[in-house]
PDB file of C-alpha atoms in Angstrom:
ATOM      1  CA  MET A  80      -1.414   6.699 -27.771  1.00 80.00           C
ATOM      2  CA  GLU A  81       0.074   9.656 -26.095  1.00 92.00           C
ATOM      3  CA  PRO A  82       1.405   8.998 -22.798  1.00 97.00           C
ATOM      4  CA  VAL A  83      -1.126   9.956 -19.779  1.00 97.00           C
ATOM      5  CA  LEU A  84      -0.581  10.322 -16.298  1.00 97.00           C
ATOM      6  CA  PHE A  85      -3.726   9.418 -14.268  1.00 95.00           C
ATOM      7  CA  TYR A  86      -3.742  10.661 -10.707  1.00 93.00           C
ATOM      8  CA  ASP A  87      -6.087  10.953  -7.662  1.00 89.00           C
ATOM      9  CA  GLY A  88      -7.809  14.735  -8.027  1.00 86.00           C
ATOM     10  CA  GLU A  89      -8.231  14.874  -4.484  1.00 82.00           C
ATOM     11  CA  CYS A  90      -4.837  14.028  -3.341  1.00 84.00           C
ATOM     12  CA  GLY A  91      -2.477  16.696  -2.167  1.00 83.00           C
ATOM     13  CA  LEU A  92       0.876  14.398  -2.860  1.00 86.00           C
ATOM     14  CA  CYS A  93      -0.656  13.395  -6.108  1.00 89.00           C
ATOM     15  CA  ALA A  94      -1.164  17.231  -7.635  1.00 87.00           C
ATOM     16  CA  ARG A  95       2.451  18.123  -6.187  1.00 89.00           C
ATOM     17  CA  ALA A  96       3.574  15.173  -8.589  1.00 93.00           C
ATOM     18  CA  VAL A  97       1.890  16.375 -11.197  1.00 93.00           C
ATOM     19  CA  GLN A  98       3.415  19.857 -10.811  1.00 92.00           C
ATOM     20  CA  TRP A  99       6.381  17.980 -10.557  1.00 94.00           C
ATOM     21  CA  ALA A 100       6.185  16.170 -13.832  1.00 96.00           C
ATOM     22  CA  LEU A 101       5.008  19.374 -15.672  1.00 94.00           C
ATOM     23  CA  LYS A 102       8.095  21.176 -14.047  1.00 94.00           C
ATOM     24  CA  HIS A 103      10.588  18.372 -15.589  1.00 96.00           C
ATOM     25  CA  ASP A 104       8.827  17.638 -18.878  1.00 96.00           C
ATOM     26  CA  HIS A 105      10.692  19.532 -20.897  1.00 93.00           C
ATOM     27  CA  ARG A 106       9.423  18.282 -24.050  1.00 93.00           C
ATOM     28  CA  GLY A 107       5.887  18.182 -23.022  1.00 93.00           C
ATOM     29  CA  GLU A 108       5.547  14.860 -23.833  1.00 94.00           C
ATOM     30  CA  LEU A 109       2.974  13.846 -20.975  1.00 97.00           C
ATOM     31  CA  ARG A 110      -1.006  14.788 -20.851  1.00 97.00           C
ATOM     32  CA  PHE A 111      -2.710  14.225 -17.464  1.00 97.00           C
ATOM     33  CA  SER A 112      -6.186  13.418 -16.281  1.00 95.00           C
ATOM     34  CA  PRO A 113      -7.895  12.791 -12.862  1.00 93.00           C
ATOM     35  CA  LEU A 114      -8.517   8.849 -11.997  1.00 91.00           C
ATOM     36  CA  GLN A 115     -12.341  10.356 -11.436  1.00 90.00           C
ATOM     37  CA  GLY A 116     -12.422  11.640 -14.716  1.00 90.00           C
ATOM     38  CA  ASP A 117     -13.945  10.493 -18.026  1.00 92.00           C
ATOM     39  CA  THR A 118     -10.589  10.278 -19.808  1.00 93.00           C
ATOM     40  CA  TYR A 119      -9.234   7.513 -17.387  1.00 91.00           C
ATOM     41  CA  LEU A 120     -12.578   5.473 -18.412  1.00 88.00           C
ATOM     42  CA  ALA A 121     -12.276   5.786 -21.800  1.00 88.00           C
ATOM     43  CA  ARG A 122      -8.105   4.892 -22.197  1.00 87.00           C
ATOM     44  CA  VAL A 123      -8.085   2.716 -19.518  1.00 86.00           C
ATOM     45  CA  SER A 124     -10.776  -0.032 -19.928  1.00 76.00           C
ATOM     46  CA  HIS A 125      -9.192  -3.325 -19.666  1.00 70.00           C
ATOM     47  CA  ASP A 126      -7.872  -4.638 -16.321  1.00 70.00           C
ATOM     48  CA  ARG A 127      -8.624  -1.164 -15.023  1.00 71.00           C
ATOM     49  CA  PRO A 128      -7.709  -0.509 -11.414  1.00 69.00           C
ATOM     50  CA  THR A 129     -10.345   0.963  -9.390  1.00 67.00           C
ATOM     51  CA  SER A 130      -8.740   2.183  -6.377  1.00 68.00           C
ATOM     52  CA  LEU A 131      -7.451   5.554  -6.623  1.00 71.00           C
ATOM     53  CA  ASP A 132      -4.156   5.025  -4.316  1.00 78.00           C
ATOM     54  CA  SER A 133      -2.067   4.787  -7.634  1.00 82.00           C
ATOM     55  CA  LEU A 134      -0.410   7.111  -9.933  1.00 91.00           C
ATOM     56  CA  ILE A 135      -1.134   5.221 -13.346  1.00 94.00           C
ATOM     57  CA  LEU A 136       0.503   6.047 -16.647  1.00 95.00           C
ATOM     58  CA  ALA A 137      -0.992   4.594 -20.059  1.00 95.00           C
ATOM     59  CA  ASP A 138       1.096   4.877 -22.849  1.00 95.00           C
ATOM     60  CA  GLU A 139       1.707   2.713 -26.387  1.00 95.00           C
ATOM     61  CA  THR A 140       3.152  -0.180 -24.449  1.00 95.00           C
ATOM     62  CA  GLY A 141       0.855  -0.727 -21.290  1.00 92.00           C
ATOM     63  CA  VAL A 142      -0.559   0.308 -18.204  1.00 92.00           C
ATOM     64  CA  PHE A 143       1.497   0.794 -15.474  1.00 94.00           C
ATOM     65  CA  THR A 144       0.483   1.168 -11.495  1.00 93.00           C
ATOM     66  CA  HIS A 145       2.133   2.239  -8.053  1.00 94.00           C
ATOM     67  CA  SER A 146       6.061   1.909  -8.566  1.00 96.00           C
ATOM     68  CA  SER A 147       5.729   0.802 -12.244  1.00 96.00           C
ATOM     69  CA  GLY A 148       3.776   3.952 -13.011  1.00 95.00           C
ATOM     70  CA  VAL A 149       6.503   6.381 -11.451  1.00 97.00           C
ATOM     71  CA  LEU A 150       9.351   4.537 -13.241  1.00 98.00           C
ATOM     72  CA  ARG A 151       7.421   5.029 -16.692  1.00 97.00           C
ATOM     73  CA  MET A 152       6.387   8.474 -15.514  1.00 97.00           C
ATOM     74  CA  MET A 153      10.399   9.141 -15.568  1.00 97.00           C
ATOM     75  CA  TYR A 154      10.918   7.262 -18.337  1.00 97.00           C
ATOM     76  CA  HIS A 155       8.818   9.509 -20.437  1.00 97.00           C
ATOM     77  CA  LEU A 156      10.443  12.671 -18.727  1.00 97.00           C
ATOM     78  CA  GLY A 157      13.686  12.192 -20.677  1.00 95.00           C
ATOM     79  CA  GLY A 158      16.942  13.575 -19.700  1.00 95.00           C
ATOM     80  CA  ILE A 159      18.623  11.970 -16.455  1.00 96.00           C
ATOM     81  CA  TRP A 160      15.234  10.719 -15.432  1.00 97.00           C
ATOM     82  CA  ARG A 161      14.999   8.154 -17.944  1.00 96.00           C
ATOM     83  CA  PRO A 162      18.351   6.469 -16.879  1.00 97.00           C
ATOM     84  CA  LEU A 163      17.170   6.847 -13.134  1.00 97.00           C
ATOM     85  CA  SER A 164      13.987   5.105 -14.296  1.00 97.00           C
ATOM     86  CA  VAL A 165      15.664   2.007 -15.767  1.00 96.00           C
ATOM     87  CA  ALA A 166      18.487   1.917 -12.568  1.00 96.00           C
ATOM     88  CA  GLY A 167      14.942   2.137 -10.316  1.00 96.00           C
ATOM     89  CA  LYS A 168      14.255  -1.763 -11.818  1.00 96.00           C
ATOM     90  CA  VAL A 169      17.028  -2.764 -10.140  1.00 97.00           C
ATOM     91  CA  ILE A 170      15.080  -3.003  -7.036  1.00 97.00           C
ATOM     92  CA  PRO A 171      12.343  -6.086  -7.088  1.00 97.00           C
ATOM     93  CA  ARG A 172       8.916  -4.461  -8.003  1.00 96.00           C
ATOM     94  CA  GLY A 173       7.753  -6.454  -4.975  1.00 96.00           C
ATOM     95  CA  ILE A 174       9.650  -4.291  -2.872  1.00 97.00           C
ATOM     96  CA  ARG A 175       9.381  -1.180  -4.642  1.00 97.00           C
ATOM     97  CA  ASP A 176       5.488  -1.397  -4.187  1.00 95.00           C
ATOM     98  CA  ALA A 177       5.312  -2.406  -0.616  1.00 96.00           C
ATOM     99  CA  MET A 178       7.257   1.146  -0.523  1.00 95.00           C
ATOM    100  CA  TYR A 179       4.352   2.927  -2.361  1.00 93.00           C
ATOM    101  CA  ARG A 180       1.880   1.573  -0.600  1.00 92.00           C
ATOM    102  CA  TYR A 181       3.044   2.283   2.347  1.00 94.00           C
ATOM    103  CA  ILE A 182       3.220   6.264   1.485  1.00 91.00           C
ATOM    104  CA  ALA A 183      -0.074   5.804  -0.550  1.00 88.00           C
ATOM    105  CA  LYS A 184      -1.781   4.487   2.438  1.00 89.00           C
ATOM    106  CA  ARG A 185      -0.691   7.707   4.377  1.00 88.00           C
ATOM    107  CA  ARG A 186      -0.569  10.286   1.790  1.00 85.00           C
ATOM    108  CA  ILE A 187      -3.597  12.068   2.981  1.00 79.00           C
ATOM    109  CA  GLY A 188      -2.850  12.064   6.535  1.00 80.00           C
ATOM    110  CA  TRP A 189       1.131  13.638   5.365  1.00 87.00           C
ATOM    111  CA  PHE A 190      -0.045  15.372   2.341  1.00 77.00           C
ATOM    112  CA  GLY A 191      -3.594  16.719   2.768  1.00 77.00           C
ATOM    113  CA  THR A 192      -5.974  16.552   0.184  1.00 76.00           C
ATOM    114  CA  ALA A 193      -5.804  18.950  -3.053  1.00 75.00           C
ATOM    115  CA  ASP A 194      -7.934  21.788  -1.819  1.00 68.00           C
ATOM    116  CA  GLN A 195      -7.197  24.274  -4.480  1.00 59.00           C
ATOM    117  CA  CYS A 196      -7.452  23.530  -7.734  1.00 59.00           C
ATOM    118  CA  GLN A 197      -4.253  24.385  -9.492  1.00 65.00           C
ATOM    119  CA  ILE A 198      -4.914  26.446 -12.665  1.00 70.00           C
ATOM    120  CA  PRO A 199      -2.746  25.582 -15.542  1.00 72.00           C
ATOM    121  CA  SER A 200      -0.413  28.280 -17.757  1.00 76.00           C
ATOM    122  CA  PRO A 201      -2.084  28.525 -21.324  1.00 78.00           C
ATOM    123  CA  GLN A 202       0.754  26.360 -22.545  1.00 79.00           C
ATOM    124  CA  ASN A 203       0.171  23.476 -20.439  1.00 81.00           C
ATOM    125  CA  ARG A 204      -3.541  24.027 -20.208  1.00 87.00           C
ATOM    126  CA  VAL A 205      -4.032  21.572 -23.324  1.00 89.00           C
ATOM    127  CA  ARG A 206      -1.957  18.818 -21.420  1.00 92.00           C
ATOM    128  CA  PHE A 207      -4.646  18.330 -19.274  1.00 91.00           C
ATOM    129  CA  LEU A 208      -7.550  16.057 -20.342  1.00 90.00           C
ATOM    130  CA  PRO A 209     -10.896  15.602 -18.373  1.00 89.00           C
TER     131      PRO A 209
END
């Protein structure tokens, strides 16, 4: 199963995170899909989080939410991001997730909504799933 990063399609911070991941995913490994889309419903059926407050990474090993989703995304980016994702696990998950939830709770106020739909380049268009 190809790794898919699910994100809140209405969140400005999430839209920026997707653009950042596209820029750093030199191997083109990640796929992207909004949490509001059909792909999320089809691919994440067991223990699916219903809240839109998390980036969710689903791959062949499982479903990763909150800070673990971010670290797993970094792992799939490869390069320097892979060892940084492993190093990030040194911080206990409870602390990482508390920081993640603090930002997630304030993300719309701080970063606004994704007012404009980013049109992916032709080579990236196939990486976006409905």
